[in-house]
Short mmCIF file of C-alpha atoms in Angstrom, two decimals:
data_model
loop_
_atom_site.label_atom_id
_atom_site.label_comp_id
_atom_site.label_asym_id
_atom_site.label_seq_id
_atom_site.Cartn_x
_atom_site.Cartn_y
_atom_site.Cartn_z
CA MET Q 764 4.33 13.40 19.40
CA THR Q 765 3.26 16.71 18.40
CA HIS Q 766 1.56 19.34 21.60
CA HIS Q 767 -1.17 20.73 20.25
CA ARG Q 768 -2.53 23.88 21.96
CA ASP Q 769 -5.91 24.56 23.22
CA ILE Q 770 -8.46 25.51 20.54
CA ASP Q 771 -10.49 28.24 20.93
CA ALA Q 772 -14.36 27.73 20.06
CA GLY Q 773 -14.90 28.84 16.59
CA PRO Q 774 -14.13 27.94 12.62
CA PRO Q 775 -11.61 25.86 12.41
CA ASP Q 776 -8.87 26.68 10.95
CA GLU Q 777 -5.66 26.02 8.92
CA TYR Q 778 -3.54 24.64 11.73
CA VAL Q 779 -6.19 22.65 13.49
CA GLU Q 780 -6.01 21.06 9.86
CA ALA Q 781 -2.78 20.23 9.74
CA GLU Q 782 -2.93 18.93 13.48
CA ILE Q 783 -5.66 16.80 13.04
CA GLN Q 784 -3.40 15.20 10.18
CA ARG Q 785 -1.37 15.01 12.49
CA LEU Q 786 -2.71 13.01 15.27
CA LEU Q 787 -4.58 10.74 12.90
CA VAL Q 788 -0.87 9.45 11.83
CA GLU Q 789 1.10 10.04 14.56
CA ASP Q 790 -1.36 8.98 17.36
CA PRO Q 791 -0.96 4.54 18.10
CA ALA Q 792 -4.29 4.35 18.22
CA VAL Q 793 -5.14 5.26 14.80
CA ALA Q 794 -1.82 4.96 13.01
CA GLU Q 795 -3.73 6.26 9.48
CA GLN Q 796 -1.94 8.42 6.42
CA GLY Q 797 -4.85 7.53 3.96
CA ILE Q 798 -7.45 9.73 6.24
CA THR Q 799 -8.50 13.40 4.19
CA VAL Q 800 -9.19 16.31 6.31
CA VAL Q 801 -10.72 18.93 4.37
CA ARG Q 802 -11.87 22.03 6.00
CA ARG Q 803 -15.28 23.14 5.49
CA GLU Q 804 -17.34 26.50 6.45
CA ARG Q 805 -18.66 24.75 9.32
CA ALA Q 806 -17.11 21.86 10.35
CA LEU Q 807 -14.11 19.63 9.56
CA VAL Q 808 -14.85 16.42 7.04
CA LEU Q 809 -12.84 13.12 7.34
CA TYR Q 810 -12.84 11.27 4.28
CA GLY Q 811 -10.86 8.21 3.30
CA GLU Q 812 -11.17 4.79 4.14
CA VAL Q 813 -10.18 2.10 6.81
CA GLU Q 814 -10.19 -1.73 7.40
CA SER Q 815 -12.72 -1.91 10.00
CA PRO Q 816 -15.58 -0.04 11.87
CA HIS Q 817 -13.89 -0.06 14.89
CA ARG Q 818 -10.94 2.25 13.50
CA ARG Q 819 -13.72 4.29 11.53
CA GLU Q 820 -14.64 4.96 15.71
CA GLU Q 821 -11.74 4.72 17.13
CA ILE Q 822 -10.74 8.03 14.60
CA LEU Q 823 -13.54 10.10 15.72
CA ARG Q 824 -13.35 9.39 19.48
CA ARG Q 825 -9.75 9.98 19.41
CA VAL Q 826 -10.47 14.12 17.21
CA SER Q 827 -13.56 14.92 19.29
CA GLU Q 828 -11.19 13.63 22.02
CA ARG Q 829 -8.62 16.47 21.43
CA PHE Q 830 -10.54 18.93 19.99
CA PRO Q 831 -13.99 19.20 21.56
CA ASP Q 832 -14.64 22.06 20.35
CA VAL Q 833 -14.49 22.10 16.85
CA PRO Q 834 -17.10 20.57 14.80
CA VAL Q 835 -16.10 17.08 13.09
CA THR Q 836 -18.09 15.36 10.53
CA SER Q 837 -16.65 12.00 8.84
CA ASP Q 838 -17.59 9.93 6.02
CA ILE Q 839 -15.10 7.59 6.39
CA GLY Q 840 -16.16 4.23 4.71
CA VAL Q 841 -14.62 0.52 6.01
CA ILE Q 842 -13.51 -0.94 2.98
CA ARG Q 843 -14.44 -4.02 1.13
CA ALA Q 844 -12.54 -7.84 1.33
CA GLN Q 845 -13.96 -9.53 -0.94
CA ALA Q 846 -12.70 -12.57 -4.23
CA PRO Q 847 -12.52 -10.39 -7.14
CA THR Q 848 -14.86 -10.63 -9.97
CA GLU Q 849 -12.51 -9.92 -12.92
CA ILE Q 850 -9.24 -10.50 -14.18
CA GLU Q 851 -6.81 -7.90 -15.93
CA GLN Q 852 -4.90 -9.43 -18.95
CA LEU Q 853 -1.53 -7.76 -20.14
CA PRO Q 854 -0.62 -9.21 -22.72
CA MET I 684 3.29 -18.38 -21.37
CA VAL I 685 1.14 -17.26 -18.49
CA ILE I 686 1.14 -16.45 -15.25
CA ARG I 687 -1.18 -15.66 -13.44
CA ILE I 688 -0.59 -13.34 -10.09
CA ALA I 689 -3.24 -11.76 -7.16
CA ALA I 690 -1.28 -8.62 -5.14
CA VAL I 691 -2.89 -6.85 -3.01
CA GLY I 692 -0.42 -3.90 -0.33
CA ASP I 693 -1.88 -1.45 2.62
CA VAL I 694 -3.83 -4.53 4.77
CA HIS I 695 -2.62 -2.92 7.57
CA LEU I 696 -3.85 -5.97 10.05
CA ASP I 697 -4.34 -5.76 13.50
CA GLU I 698 -6.71 -8.21 15.89
CA ASP I 699 -9.43 -6.36 14.35
CA VAL I 700 -9.10 -7.36 10.62
CA VAL I 701 -7.95 -10.95 11.32
CA GLY I 702 -10.09 -12.99 9.81
CA ARG I 703 -11.26 -10.45 6.87
CA PHE I 704 -9.41 -11.35 4.02
CA ARG I 705 -8.84 -14.92 4.21
CA PRO I 706 -12.38 -16.63 2.30
CA ALA I 707 -11.19 -14.14 -0.73
CA LEU I 708 -8.00 -15.59 0.31
CA GLU I 709 -9.17 -19.28 -0.08
CA GLU I 710 -10.11 -19.01 -3.97
CA LEU I 711 -6.51 -17.78 -4.45
CA PRO I 712 -5.57 -21.29 -5.73
CA GLU I 713 -8.17 -21.05 -8.92
CA CYS I 714 -7.60 -18.11 -9.95
CA ALA I 715 -3.65 -17.20 -9.47
CA ASP I 716 -0.26 -19.06 -8.79
CA VAL I 717 1.09 -16.74 -6.53
CA LEU I 718 0.17 -13.64 -4.22
CA LEU I 719 2.21 -10.76 -3.89
CA LEU I 720 2.04 -8.10 -0.98
CA ALA I 721 2.93 -4.73 -1.58
CA GLY I 722 3.94 -3.73 1.98
CA ASP I 723 1.96 -1.78 4.88
CA LEU I 724 1.19 -5.43 6.02
CA THR I 725 0.31 -4.31 9.87
CA ARG I 726 -0.19 -1.12 11.46
CA HIS I 727 2.66 0.17 13.46
CA GLY I 728 4.81 -3.41 12.79
CA THR I 729 5.25 -5.04 15.96
CA GLU I 730 5.45 -8.81 16.32
CA ALA I 731 2.11 -9.24 17.93
CA GLU I 732 0.12 -7.44 14.20
CA ALA I 733 2.38 -9.84 11.93
CA ARG I 734 1.02 -12.82 13.90
CA CYS I 735 -2.01 -11.73 12.80
CA VAL I 736 -0.50 -11.46 8.96
CA ALA I 737 0.89 -15.16 9.67
CA GLU I 738 -2.54 -16.11 10.39
CA GLU I 739 -4.23 -14.10 8.07
CA PHE I 740 -1.85 -14.61 5.17
CA GLY I 741 0.36 -17.84 5.99
CA GLY I 742 -0.88 -21.48 5.22
CA LEU I 743 -2.03 -20.54 2.05
CA ALA I 744 -2.32 -23.17 -1.46
CA VAL I 745 -0.25 -20.40 -3.59
CA PRO I 746 3.45 -18.65 -2.59
CA VAL I 747 3.47 -16.14 -0.89
CA VAL I 748 6.12 -13.36 -1.44
CA THR I 749 6.26 -9.81 0.06
CA VAL I 750 7.68 -6.65 0.99
CA LEU I 751 7.41 -4.60 4.34
CA GLY I 752 6.07 -1.23 3.85
CA ASN I 753 6.65 2.55 6.35
CA HIS I 754 4.00 1.31 9.14
CA ASP I 755 5.72 -1.99 9.09
CA HIS I 756 8.78 0.04 10.23
CA GLN I 757 7.39 2.13 12.63
CA CYS I 758 7.85 0.15 16.13
CA ASP I 759 11.83 -1.13 14.99
CA GLN I 760 10.56 -4.36 15.02
CA VAL I 761 11.37 -5.59 11.61
CA PRO I 762 14.07 -8.32 12.77
CA GLN I 763 10.99 -10.12 14.91
CA VAL I 764 8.49 -9.41 11.94
CA VAL I 765 10.26 -10.87 9.11
CA LYS I 766 10.28 -13.73 11.48
CA VAL I 767 7.09 -14.00 12.41
CA LEU I 768 5.92 -14.03 8.61
CA GLU I 769 9.07 -16.20 7.57
CA ASP I 770 7.80 -19.08 10.36
CA ALA I 771 4.30 -18.57 8.44
CA GLY I 772 6.21 -19.31 5.23
CA ILE I 773 5.95 -15.94 3.24
CA THR I 774 8.82 -14.91 1.91
CA VAL I 775 10.11 -11.24 2.46
CA LEU I 776 11.95 -9.28 -0.33
CA GLU I 777 14.33 -6.88 0.14
CA GLY I 778 17.13 -6.13 -2.33
CA ASN I 779 16.60 -9.74 -3.57
CA GLY I 780 14.54 -11.57 -5.77
CA VAL I 781 13.15 -14.93 -5.15
CA VAL I 782 12.55 -17.69 -8.59
CA LEU I 783 8.93 -19.72 -8.13
CA ASP I 784 8.02 -22.30 -10.42
CA CYS I 785 4.83 -22.21 -12.42
CA ALA I 786 2.53 -24.20 -14.50
CA GLY I 787 3.43 -21.02 -16.83
CA GLY I 788 7.20 -20.61 -16.29
CA ARG I 789 9.53 -19.81 -14.11
CA LEU I 790 8.30 -15.97 -12.25
CA GLY I 791 11.25 -14.11 -10.65
CA ILE I 792 10.04 -11.58 -8.35
CA ALA I 793 12.69 -8.38 -6.72
CA GLY I 794 11.47 -6.59 -3.95
CA VAL I 795 12.59 -3.23 -2.16
CA LYS I 796 10.34 -1.75 -0.07
CA GLY I 797 11.69 2.01 -1.60
CA PHE I 798 11.64 5.22 -0.81
CA GLY I 799 10.43 8.69 -1.23
CA GLY I 800 12.23 11.54 -3.41
CA GLY I 801 10.25 12.73 -6.50
CA PHE I 802 9.38 12.15 -10.17
CA ALA I 803 11.89 13.38 -12.62
CA GLY I 804 12.38 17.26 -12.18
CA ARG I 805 10.46 17.72 -8.53
CA CYS I 806 12.54 15.58 -6.91
CA ALA I 807 15.17 15.35 -4.07
CA SER I 808 18.65 15.96 -4.21
CA ASP I 809 21.34 14.51 -2.67
CA PHE I 810 23.05 18.13 -1.76
CA GLY I 811 22.71 20.32 1.17
CA GLU I 812 22.85 19.03 4.80
CA PRO I 813 23.53 15.74 6.04
CA GLU I 814 19.52 15.45 6.26
CA MET I 815 18.24 15.73 3.50
CA LYS I 816 21.49 13.60 1.51
CA ALA I 817 21.19 11.10 3.72
CA PHE I 818 16.83 10.55 2.38
CA VAL I 819 18.12 10.76 -1.12
CA ARG I 820 20.75 8.68 -0.68
CA THR I 821 17.91 6.38 1.15
CA THR I 822 16.51 6.36 -1.96
CA THR I 823 19.25 5.51 -4.23
CA ASP I 824 20.72 2.69 -2.56
CA SER I 825 17.27 0.95 -2.65
CA ALA I 826 16.77 1.74 -6.35
CA ASP I 827 19.82 0.21 -6.68
CA ARG I 828 19.59 -2.83 -5.44
CA LEU I 829 16.13 -2.99 -6.79
CA GLY I 830 17.74 -2.87 -9.49
CA ALA I 831 20.67 -4.83 -9.17
CA ALA I 832 17.87 -7.87 -7.71
CA LEU I 833 15.76 -7.32 -10.92
CA ARG I 834 19.09 -7.81 -13.59
CA SER I 835 20.32 -11.13 -11.48
CA LEU I 836 17.19 -13.42 -11.45
CA ASP I 837 17.13 -16.31 -14.45
CA CYS I 838 13.70 -16.19 -15.11
CA ASP I 839 11.37 -16.38 -17.78
CA MET I 840 8.93 -13.48 -16.70
CA LEU I 841 10.04 -10.49 -14.31
CA VAL I 842 7.83 -8.90 -12.25
CA ALA I 843 9.48 -5.86 -9.84
CA LEU I 844 7.90 -5.76 -5.92
CA THR I 845 8.03 -2.17 -3.96
CA HIS I 846 5.88 -0.25 -1.86
CA TYR I 847 7.00 2.95 -2.58
CA SER I 848 5.76 4.17 -6.46
CA PRO I 849 8.74 3.81 -9.32
CA VAL I 850 5.94 6.75 -11.20
CA PRO I 851 3.72 8.93 -10.86
CA ASP I 852 0.92 7.88 -12.70
CA THR I 853 -0.63 5.59 -10.80
CA LEU I 854 -0.90 8.75 -7.61
CA ALA I 855 -3.64 10.81 -9.81
CA GLY I 856 -5.65 11.01 -6.31
CA GLU I 857 -2.89 12.04 -4.65
CA PRO I 858 -2.11 15.91 -3.61
CA LEU I 859 1.06 17.37 -5.57
CA GLU I 860 2.70 18.22 -2.70
CA ILE I 861 3.22 14.92 -1.04
CA TYR I 862 4.00 13.33 -4.51
CA PRO I 863 7.60 13.49 -2.64
CA PHE I 864 6.79 11.35 0.34
CA LEU I 865 4.67 8.56 -2.03
CA GLY I 866 8.12 7.25 -4.48
CA SER I 867 10.32 7.48 -6.22
CA TYR I 868 11.95 7.98 -10.18
CA GLN I 869 14.83 5.99 -9.54
CA LEU I 870 12.73 2.81 -8.50
CA GLY I 871 11.14 3.19 -12.17
CA GLN I 872 14.71 3.68 -13.61
CA ALA I 873 15.64 0.66 -11.82
CA ILE I 874 12.80 -1.28 -13.56
CA ASP I 875 13.96 -0.21 -16.63
CA SER I 876 16.98 -1.39 -15.98
CA ALA I 877 15.79 -5.05 -16.62
CA PRO I 878 13.30 -6.66 -18.85
CA THR I 879 10.40 -6.24 -16.27
CA ALA I 880 6.76 -7.05 -17.01
CA LEU I 881 5.00 -5.65 -14.41
CA ALA I 882 5.64 -3.64 -11.51
CA VAL I 883 3.27 -4.01 -8.46
CA HIS I 884 3.55 -1.30 -5.48
CA GLY I 885 1.18 0.29 -2.84
CA HIS I 886 1.35 3.28 0.05
CA ALA I 887 -0.82 5.79 -2.19
CA HIS I 888 -4.52 4.88 -0.10
CA ALA I 889 -5.53 7.65 -2.35
CA GLY I 890 -4.29 6.92 -5.72
CA THR I 891 -5.84 5.34 -9.83
CA GLU I 892 -4.57 1.36 -10.73
CA ARG I 893 -3.18 1.88 -13.78
CA GLY I 894 -0.05 3.44 -14.36
CA THR I 895 3.65 2.87 -16.97
CA THR I 896 6.91 3.39 -16.85
CA PRO I 897 9.30 5.89 -19.03
CA GLY I 898 10.17 2.48 -20.56
CA GLY I 899 7.15 1.11 -20.98
CA VAL I 900 6.83 -1.65 -18.29
CA ARG I 901 3.46 -1.98 -16.81
CA VAL I 902 2.77 -0.29 -12.89
CA ARG I 903 0.05 -1.26 -10.73
CA ASN I 904 -1.01 0.63 -7.84
CA VAL I 905 -2.70 -2.57 -5.65
CA ALA I 906 -2.92 -0.41 -2.07
CA HIS I 907 -6.24 -1.96 -0.87
CA PRO I 908 -8.10 1.25 -0.47
CA VAL I 909 -7.49 1.78 -4.11
CA ILE I 910 -8.45 -1.89 -5.60
CA LYS I 911 -11.40 -1.94 -3.16
CA GLN I 912 -10.98 -5.94 -3.30
CA ALA I 913 -8.74 -8.67 -1.15
CA TYR I 914 -6.82 -8.37 -4.42
CA SER I 915 -6.62 -7.76 -7.68
CA VAL I 916 -5.33 -10.71 -10.32
CA PHE I 917 -3.14 -10.44 -13.11
CA HIS I 918 -2.32 -12.63 -16.23
CA VAL I 919 1.21 -11.48 -17.75
CA GLY I 920 2.22 -13.28 -20.71
CA ASP I 921 1.88 -13.76 -24.66
CA GLN I 922 -0.73 -16.12 -25.38
CA LEU I 923 -4.04 -14.39 -23.34
CA ASP I 924 -7.20 -15.52 -24.11
CA THR I 925 -8.62 -12.36 -25.26
CA ASP I 926 -12.34 -13.20 -24.63
CA GLN I 927 -11.41 -13.86 -21.12
CA VAL I 928 -12.30 -11.26 -19.46
CA SER I 929 -15.00 -12.95 -17.45
CA PRO I 930 -15.90 -13.97 -13.62
CA ILE I 931 -13.63 -16.26 -11.66
CA GLY I 932 -15.70 -16.72 -8.66
CA GLN I 933 -18.38 -17.05 -6.96
CA SER I 934 -17.89 -14.16 -3.87
CA GLY I 935 -18.06 -10.65 -4.80
CA SER I 936 -19.28 -7.97 -6.82
CA GLN I 937 -19.82 -6.85 -10.34
CA ARG I 938 -18.48 -3.86 -11.41
CA SER I 939 -21.07 -1.95 -13.49
CA TRP I 940 -18.32 -0.84 -15.73
CA SER I 941 -16.87 -3.96 -16.67
#
């Protein structure tokens, strides 16, 4: 795993975005490739979907732990796992 | 002849997910002849996570056929993962195929994990540093084994199962910059080298469901975050009831656009 440099307080920059993206994949406690990090003026927003509420909480916890000065908000959902109600016909 | 195929990929099982899919999976015999898993069954590819997959997807009333994904390789425990899955009755494909006797005919399934490389005109080339050549040759070798497996099967209907995508169509929604890490055109070329009826893949969580190969084979991205249900069901054949686009179970919710 890459060593993450200390981040000064301030607006999130492109390197922070990149480091968070890699953290989400390379941190064994997260291991998510499907989370999108979007840099906004005042905060980084995490989008995507995961398989359990626990994983969603873990993502926020790990990111906040590693980058305590970076404002991060999350819009991560838990993927539904119900049986399908329709089929697709492929003639 | 109609064969009913259920498919999902990228379920990323661990202890926190066990049991979530099972109620829907119990309904499978009513709506499908087989369940295909398009790789990334686990988070890190550990034997313990594979046991979660075995618990969730083992012992079903329909045959289960899978390929592994990149996550299933993370901890270098592939032989152990494969053994746990096979002990649970799940068929694991990698460069080979299987033929299942279904009510509608003999279904042949050929599978590989596949690899990246990119798509025609915008892909990596077998040139330069050893690392780049190894990357491209991994893709080429995988596609060659998929093509050979597809062409070797004696069956009534042929399906290709991969983790990486064979076409860019089903990646729409992903950043263009990462397409070369999501699939390769050589997989599509392999699929088009045989009379394939359907190609199923996962891996692209932000992609879209439908696409076709240059040869006209239907491609479906069944990554769980894309289909947003336990599995998708495809009825493939030449005698479909065109009126039958109807509910197949009691659970779940209706889609407003259907």
